[in-house]
Structure formats: structure tokens, C-alpha cells
XYZ file of N, CA and C in Angstrom:
465
model
N 1.058 -0.812 0.056
C 0.234 -0.381 0.429
C 0.690 1.125 0.008
N 1.912 1.299 1.263
C 2.700 2.413 0.657
C 4.314 2.006 -0.165
N 4.285 2.952 -0.615
C 4.679 2.824 -2.299
C 6.707 3.221 -1.081
N 6.282 3.842 0.110
C 8.006 3.534 0.689
C 8.330 2.948 1.909
N 8.229 1.839 2.270
C 9.222 1.987 3.354
C 9.945 2.201 4.474
N 11.322 3.052 4.384
C 12.647 3.573 4.239
C 11.215 4.844 5.351
N 12.465 4.763 6.681
C 12.286 5.846 7.662
C 12.466 7.526 6.973
N 10.800 8.115 7.364
C 10.750 9.239 6.760
C 11.023 10.411 6.866
N 11.513 11.495 6.608
C 11.744 13.376 7.654
C 11.389 13.544 6.329
N 10.368 14.263 7.781
C 9.414 15.296 8.247
C 10.176 16.024 6.747
N 9.224 17.176 6.471
C 9.572 18.700 4.804
C 8.721 19.491 5.919
N 9.854 20.427 6.617
C 9.392 21.848 6.793
C 9.082 22.756 5.730
N 7.632 23.129 6.044
C 7.330 24.156 4.819
C 7.140 25.337 5.879
N 6.702 27.019 5.335
C 6.297 27.405 5.854
C 5.565 28.090 5.838
N 4.860 28.279 7.192
C 3.096 28.679 7.031
C 3.293 29.983 6.866
N 1.918 29.891 6.343
C 1.521 31.419 6.628
C -0.080 32.255 7.701
N -0.563 31.977 8.000
C -1.628 32.043 7.936
C -2.144 33.348 8.285
N -3.894 32.951 7.843
C -4.441 34.691 6.813
C -5.690 34.430 7.687
N -5.141 35.685 8.467
C -6.597 35.814 9.488
C -7.712 37.201 8.421
N -9.088 36.534 8.073
C -10.148 36.988 7.571
C -10.304 39.083 7.362
N -10.634 39.795 6.525
C -9.935 40.792 6.851
C -11.612 41.350 6.537
N -11.820 41.991 7.599
C -13.440 42.868 7.201
C -13.502 43.975 6.373
N -14.842 43.773 5.168
C -14.321 45.616 4.333
C -15.570 46.170 6.133
N -14.960 47.016 5.960
C -15.212 48.541 6.448
C -16.593 48.784 5.979
N -17.536 48.935 7.087
C -18.734 49.686 7.504
C -18.691 50.670 5.953
N -19.831 50.306 4.915
C -20.445 51.649 4.616
C -20.559 53.093 5.335
N -19.718 53.827 4.926
C -21.036 55.176 5.671
C -22.753 55.807 4.786
N -23.133 55.873 6.257
C -24.298 56.390 4.888
C -24.568 57.514 5.120
N -25.408 58.312 3.952
C -24.761 59.441 4.338
C -25.992 59.307 4.471
N -26.662 60.504 5.802
C -28.213 60.610 5.719
C -29.377 61.132 4.938
N -29.306 61.279 4.966
C -30.761 60.937 3.422
C -32.319 61.395 5.046
N -33.387 62.289 4.117
C -33.883 63.355 4.405
C -34.669 62.078 5.225
N -36.078 62.521 7.459
C -36.090 61.707 7.572
C -37.514 61.361 6.575
N -37.757 60.299 6.958
C -39.044 59.212 5.423
C -39.655 58.405 6.954
N -40.895 58.470 6.640
C -41.419 56.729 6.919
C -40.565 55.482 6.483
N -40.230 54.797 8.124
C -39.505 53.940 7.043
C -40.589 52.608 7.544
N -40.644 51.732 6.575
C -41.985 50.394 7.114
C -40.548 49.546 8.200
N -41.477 48.860 8.703
C -40.797 47.740 9.403
C -40.333 47.700 8.853
N -40.506 46.873 8.039
C -39.753 45.659 7.097
C -38.639 45.565 6.721
N -37.661 47.174 7.200
C -36.602 47.753 6.879
C -35.272 46.410 6.408
N -34.418 46.673 5.331
C -33.963 45.560 5.366
C -32.367 46.022 6.223
N -31.873 45.374 7.097
C -30.537 45.422 8.516
C -29.116 45.950 6.663
N -28.626 45.917 7.580
C -26.954 46.707 7.243
C -26.162 45.508 6.494
N -26.026 44.409 6.019
C -25.084 44.038 5.322
C -22.824 43.572 5.444
N -22.539 42.449 5.987
C -21.760 43.146 6.417
C -21.282 41.708 5.677
N -19.610 42.083 5.252
C -18.842 40.830 4.186
C -17.749 41.111 4.864
N -16.329 39.989 5.065
C -16.006 39.185 5.195
C -14.852 38.888 3.694
N -14.140 39.354 3.344
C -12.431 38.272 2.261
C -11.528 36.590 3.813
N -11.637 36.157 3.384
C -11.592 35.081 3.582
C -10.468 34.565 2.651
N -9.579 33.790 3.527
C -7.854 33.899 3.228
C -7.190 33.131 1.346
N -8.348 32.415 1.051
C -8.325 31.917 -0.774
C -8.954 33.240 -1.218
N -9.286 34.382 -1.138
C -9.858 35.285 -1.817
C -11.455 35.245 -1.894
N -11.826 34.792 -1.330
C -13.187 34.429 -1.822
C -14.583 35.386 -0.722
N -15.404 36.194 -1.156
C -16.045 37.130 0.059
C -17.872 36.527 0.396
N -17.538 36.671 1.762
C -18.416 36.156 2.454
C -19.593 37.632 3.205
N -20.677 37.514 2.334
C -21.142 38.389 2.692
C -22.701 38.257 3.621
N -22.650 38.574 4.685
C -24.230 37.698 5.130
C -24.997 38.642 6.021
N -26.270 38.735 6.691
C -26.424 39.736 8.215
C -25.636 39.988 9.229
N -25.699 40.427 9.583
C -25.169 40.867 11.157
C -26.589 40.072 12.826
N -26.043 39.032 12.747
C -27.103 38.089 13.474
C -26.801 38.102 14.816
N -28.131 39.272 15.250
C -28.602 39.847 17.235
C -27.988 38.727 18.133
N -27.509 38.800 19.082
C -27.651 37.464 19.846
C -29.383 37.523 20.549
N -30.126 36.248 20.751
C -31.013 36.905 21.058
C -31.403 36.449 22.670
N -31.974 37.939 23.097
C -31.624 38.504 24.078
C -33.460 37.652 25.508
N -33.720 36.991 26.440
C -34.020 35.877 26.863
C -34.977 36.612 27.645
N -36.131 35.886 27.612
C -37.789 36.920 28.137
C -37.017 37.211 29.009
N -37.933 38.155 29.741
C -37.956 38.845 30.509
C -37.844 38.460 31.943
N -37.556 37.784 33.463
C -38.332 36.683 34.324
C -39.321 37.674 35.300
N -40.146 37.204 35.090
C -41.146 37.366 35.940
C -40.437 38.014 37.523
N -40.768 38.837 37.477
C -40.475 39.428 39.257
C -41.781 38.295 40.294
N -40.696 37.925 41.216
C -41.344 36.636 42.060
C -41.688 37.723 42.923
N -43.405 36.728 42.865
C -44.505 38.341 44.399
C -43.288 38.043 45.968
N -43.451 39.202 46.357
C -41.990 38.383 48.261
C -43.232 37.494 48.950
N -44.585 37.027 48.681
C -45.300 35.818 49.546
C -45.747 35.342 48.699
N -45.678 33.672 49.113
C -45.776 32.963 48.396
C -47.461 32.772 47.635
N -48.315 32.460 46.841
C -49.855 32.620 46.997
C -49.759 31.141 47.695
N -48.898 30.186 48.307
C -49.654 29.847 48.777
C -49.647 29.567 50.111
N -49.107 30.873 50.336
C -49.052 31.350 51.764
C -50.886 32.624 51.141
N -50.662 32.838 50.623
C -52.742 33.862 50.989
C -53.327 33.118 50.541
N -53.226 31.732 49.540
C -54.238 30.691 49.815
C -55.108 31.070 51.319
N -53.861 30.567 51.920
C -54.094 29.495 53.061
C -54.928 30.888 54.057
N -53.521 32.752 54.491
C -54.761 32.979 55.299
C -55.841 33.774 55.117
N -56.335 33.631 53.394
C -57.110 33.685 52.463
C -58.721 32.874 53.410
N -57.986 31.692 52.880
C -59.502 30.337 53.765
C -59.475 30.586 55.942
N -57.660 30.833 56.200
C -59.147 30.885 57.238
C -59.625 31.788 56.990
N -59.269 33.411 56.914
C -60.073 34.483 57.112
C -61.486 34.207 56.770
N -61.225 33.835 55.312
C -63.280 32.579 54.663
C -64.201 31.894 56.971
N -62.846 31.096 56.866
C -63.438 30.107 58.127
C -63.618 30.797 58.650
N -62.706 31.952 59.798
C -63.678 32.743 60.704
C -64.780 33.994 59.775
N -64.694 33.759 59.570
C -66.134 34.684 58.977
C -67.558 33.880 58.355
N -67.490 32.717 58.842
C -68.074 31.711 58.436
C -68.586 31.524 60.223
N -67.829 31.110 60.763
C -67.837 30.889 61.799
C -68.176 32.320 62.907
N -68.056 33.262 62.802
C -68.509 34.599 62.820
C -69.702 35.163 62.558
N -70.645 33.954 61.903
C -71.553 34.369 61.050
C -72.811 33.697 61.483
N -72.755 32.498 61.528
C -73.161 31.001 62.883
C -73.196 31.095 64.207
N -71.741 32.664 64.957
C -72.383 32.553 65.721
C -73.210 33.703 65.410
N -73.699 34.318 65.296
C -74.121 35.005 64.654
C -75.915 34.900 63.813
N -76.840 33.405 63.355
C -76.771 33.477 63.514
C -77.818 32.484 64.846
N -76.417 31.427 65.732
C -77.158 30.653 66.752
C -78.430 32.071 67.931
N -76.870 33.188 68.566
C -77.406 34.352 68.945
C -78.730 34.532 68.238
N -79.070 35.213 67.268
C -80.199 35.731 66.711
C -81.333 35.182 66.511
N -81.197 33.380 66.425
C -82.305 32.371 67.219
C -82.563 32.226 68.516
N -81.193 32.553 69.621
C -81.613 32.270 70.898
C -82.560 34.049 70.510
N -82.140 35.136 70.768
C -82.995 35.572 70.802
C -84.780 35.789 70.505
N -84.816 35.665 69.662
C -85.842 35.318 69.015
C -86.635 34.544 69.799
N -86.084 33.546 69.635
C -87.206 32.295 70.226
C -87.510 33.651 72.330
N -86.123 34.009 72.966
C -86.376 34.211 74.065
C -88.028 35.517 74.040
N -87.607 36.253 72.858
C -88.671 36.792 72.392
C -89.856 36.729 72.270
N -90.161 35.700 71.704
C -91.327 33.708 71.094
C -92.638 34.822 72.014
N -91.079 33.585 73.060
C -91.997 33.571 74.568
C -91.909 34.305 75.574
N -92.247 35.043 75.636
C -92.738 36.277 76.429
C -93.722 36.799 76.091
N -93.574 36.723 75.047
C -95.457 37.347 74.110
C -95.734 36.136 73.783
N -95.628 35.032 74.557
C -97.124 34.074 74.976
C -97.486 34.437 76.074
N -96.384 34.812 77.238
C -95.916 34.804 78.628
C -96.826 36.634 79.001
N -96.910 37.025 78.269
C -97.194 38.123 78.191
C -99.133 37.961 77.401
N -99.382 37.912 77.143
C -100.105 37.212 76.374
C -101.502 36.831 76.725
N -100.764 35.849 77.631
C -101.250 34.567 79.084
C -101.839 35.343 79.382
N -100.935 36.320 80.740
C -100.994 37.588 81.472
C -101.828 38.175 80.920
N -101.822 38.519 80.203
C -102.685 39.804 80.223
C -104.792 39.359 79.972
N -104.903 37.922 79.031
C -105.865 36.733 78.987
C -106.895 36.695 79.651
N -105.748 35.674 80.814
C -105.044 34.331 82.826
C -106.481 36.700 82.751
N -105.074 38.131 82.927
C -106.359 38.882 83.885
C -108.201 38.884 82.932
N -107.844 39.178 82.600
C -109.034 39.628 81.494
C -110.575 38.980 82.553
N -110.039 37.643 81.916
C -110.855 36.528 82.264
C -111.186 36.389 83.572
N -109.941 36.515 85.517
C -110.192 37.106 86.417
C -111.185 38.156 86.334
N -111.042 38.807 85.825
C -111.392 40.515 86.430
C -113.505 39.953 85.893
N -113.119 39.164 84.526
C -115.122 38.592 84.029
C -115.310 38.030 85.096
N -114.285 37.040 86.169
C -115.137 36.150 87.071
C -115.774 36.454 87.963
N -114.406 37.508 89.116
C -114.092 38.517 90.239
C -115.086 39.304 89.848
N -114.645 40.443 89.027
C -115.542 41.107 89.432
C -117.337 40.943 88.838
N -118.391 39.973 88.528
C -119.520 40.266 88.979
C -119.958 40.029 90.041
N -119.368 38.654 90.673
C -118.569 38.778 92.457
C -119.141 39.654 92.815
N -118.359 40.587 92.557
C -118.361 41.749 93.569
C -119.427 42.768 93.834
N -120.061 42.235 92.824
C -121.024 43.716 92.210
C -122.149 42.921 93.079
N -123.129 43.857 94.128
C -124.979 43.205 94.204
C -125.641 44.167 93.339
N -125.747 44.007 92.654
C -127.329 44.782 91.776
C -126.713 45.480 90.652
N -127.155 46.473 89.996
C -126.539 46.382 88.772
C -127.386 45.402 87.657
N -127.586 45.511 86.588
C -128.695 44.667 85.627
C -129.047 43.668 86.522
N -130.031 42.724 85.505
C -130.761 41.736 85.234
C -130.825 40.945 86.795
N -130.982 40.027 87.404
C -130.746 39.319 87.586
C -131.977 38.192 87.977
N -130.886 37.066 87.634
C -132.132 36.136 87.154
C -131.191 34.960 87.883
N -132.763 34.316 88.769
C -132.342 33.159 89.961
C -132.860 32.016 89.263
N -132.102 31.095 88.745
C -133.492 29.670 88.323
C -133.970 28.951 88.912
N -133.196 28.348 90.337
C -133.520 27.514 91.294
C -135.555 27.854 91.751
N -134.854 29.571 92.218
C -136.201 29.822 92.841
C -137.835 30.419 92.250
N -136.951 30.478 90.746
C -137.994 31.081 89.278
C -138.196 32.297 89.985
N -136.716 32.839 90.702
C -136.872 34.719 90.492
C -136.910 35.166 89.466
N -137.571 35.822 89.169
C -137.405 37.153 88.055
C -137.787 38.408 88.740
N -136.926 39.554 88.454
C -136.954 40.681 89.709
C -136.506 41.732 87.925
N -136.590 43.225 88.019
C -135.209 43.470 87.056
C -134.298 44.559 88.173
N -133.168 44.762 88.233
C -132.188 44.633 89.043
C -132.172 44.441 90.300
N -132.435 44.044 91.003
C -132.780 43.431 92.329
C -132.395 41.837 92.625
N -131.733 42.028 93.779
C -131.724 40.145 93.610
C -132.463 39.611 95.166
N -133.619 38.522 95.194
C -133.396 38.547 96.471
C -133.546 36.739 97.016
N -132.327 36.871 98.043
C -132.818 34.868 97.402
C -132.643 34.060 99.079
């Protein structure tokens, strides 16, 4: 495969290093201000390679990362727990108020019933006891003796 099987002497050659030479950017002559469409063509950059070829292309701007949303000072979990606790306390307070209202309403109705009983009982007592205390006045009827006299009772 190899034509020579003998010892090889390295060949020293002169090495030239070529650096790409960019063209200086063209100086733009300021044009009168006119509305520019957003789809304008960006500036073109060109470089010369060591073998004489010219490479032309657009400059690529580095991608800007998306701005990170500021983290809230208090975690959302803590806020949710606090709101849940406040809601629970509001419900408990409402139940206590409802219980107190029902107890007060029951006491009020009980007092109204007692007051009605006292008034009605007093009226009945006046009706029963009021006629015994008066002798005279009105028509008296004694069914046992069958004595009917007007405004006077004799026993």
C-alpha cells in the first residue's frame, strides 16, 4: 500500500496564516427623514477569506432572553392559606351571630306568649271575679227559685 517503507524525514514548509479581513462598514449618508416600514433590510457585513472568497451576510443580534417575571414577596400558597383562614373565621362568626339571633328571637316569642297569657288570664279573672263583687246593677235571674226581678236579687 505504501510506496516507501523506509524512514521518513519530515518536510518543513513555510506556513502562512491568513486572518479574515472585514470590509469597513459603509458610511451612510444621512437621508431626509421619511417614514420607514418595519420590514427594512438590515446592514450587510462582508469578510474576505484567505483564499480570496468574499462572504457576505447579515449581522445576527444575540437573542435576548425573556424577562423573568418578578417573584411576589409572599408566596401564593401563604396567601391562599390566609384567605382560607379569614373565610373560615367569617363563616364561624356568621354562625355564632345566627345562633345568637335565633336564641334572642326564641326568648322574644316566649315573652310575647307569657304576656298574652297574663293579659288574657287577667281579663278572664276580671270577668269572673268582677261580677261577684257587685251586688245590684243589671237583671238578676235565679233559676232555682224562679224569681225574676229587675235590678234586684233576693235570696
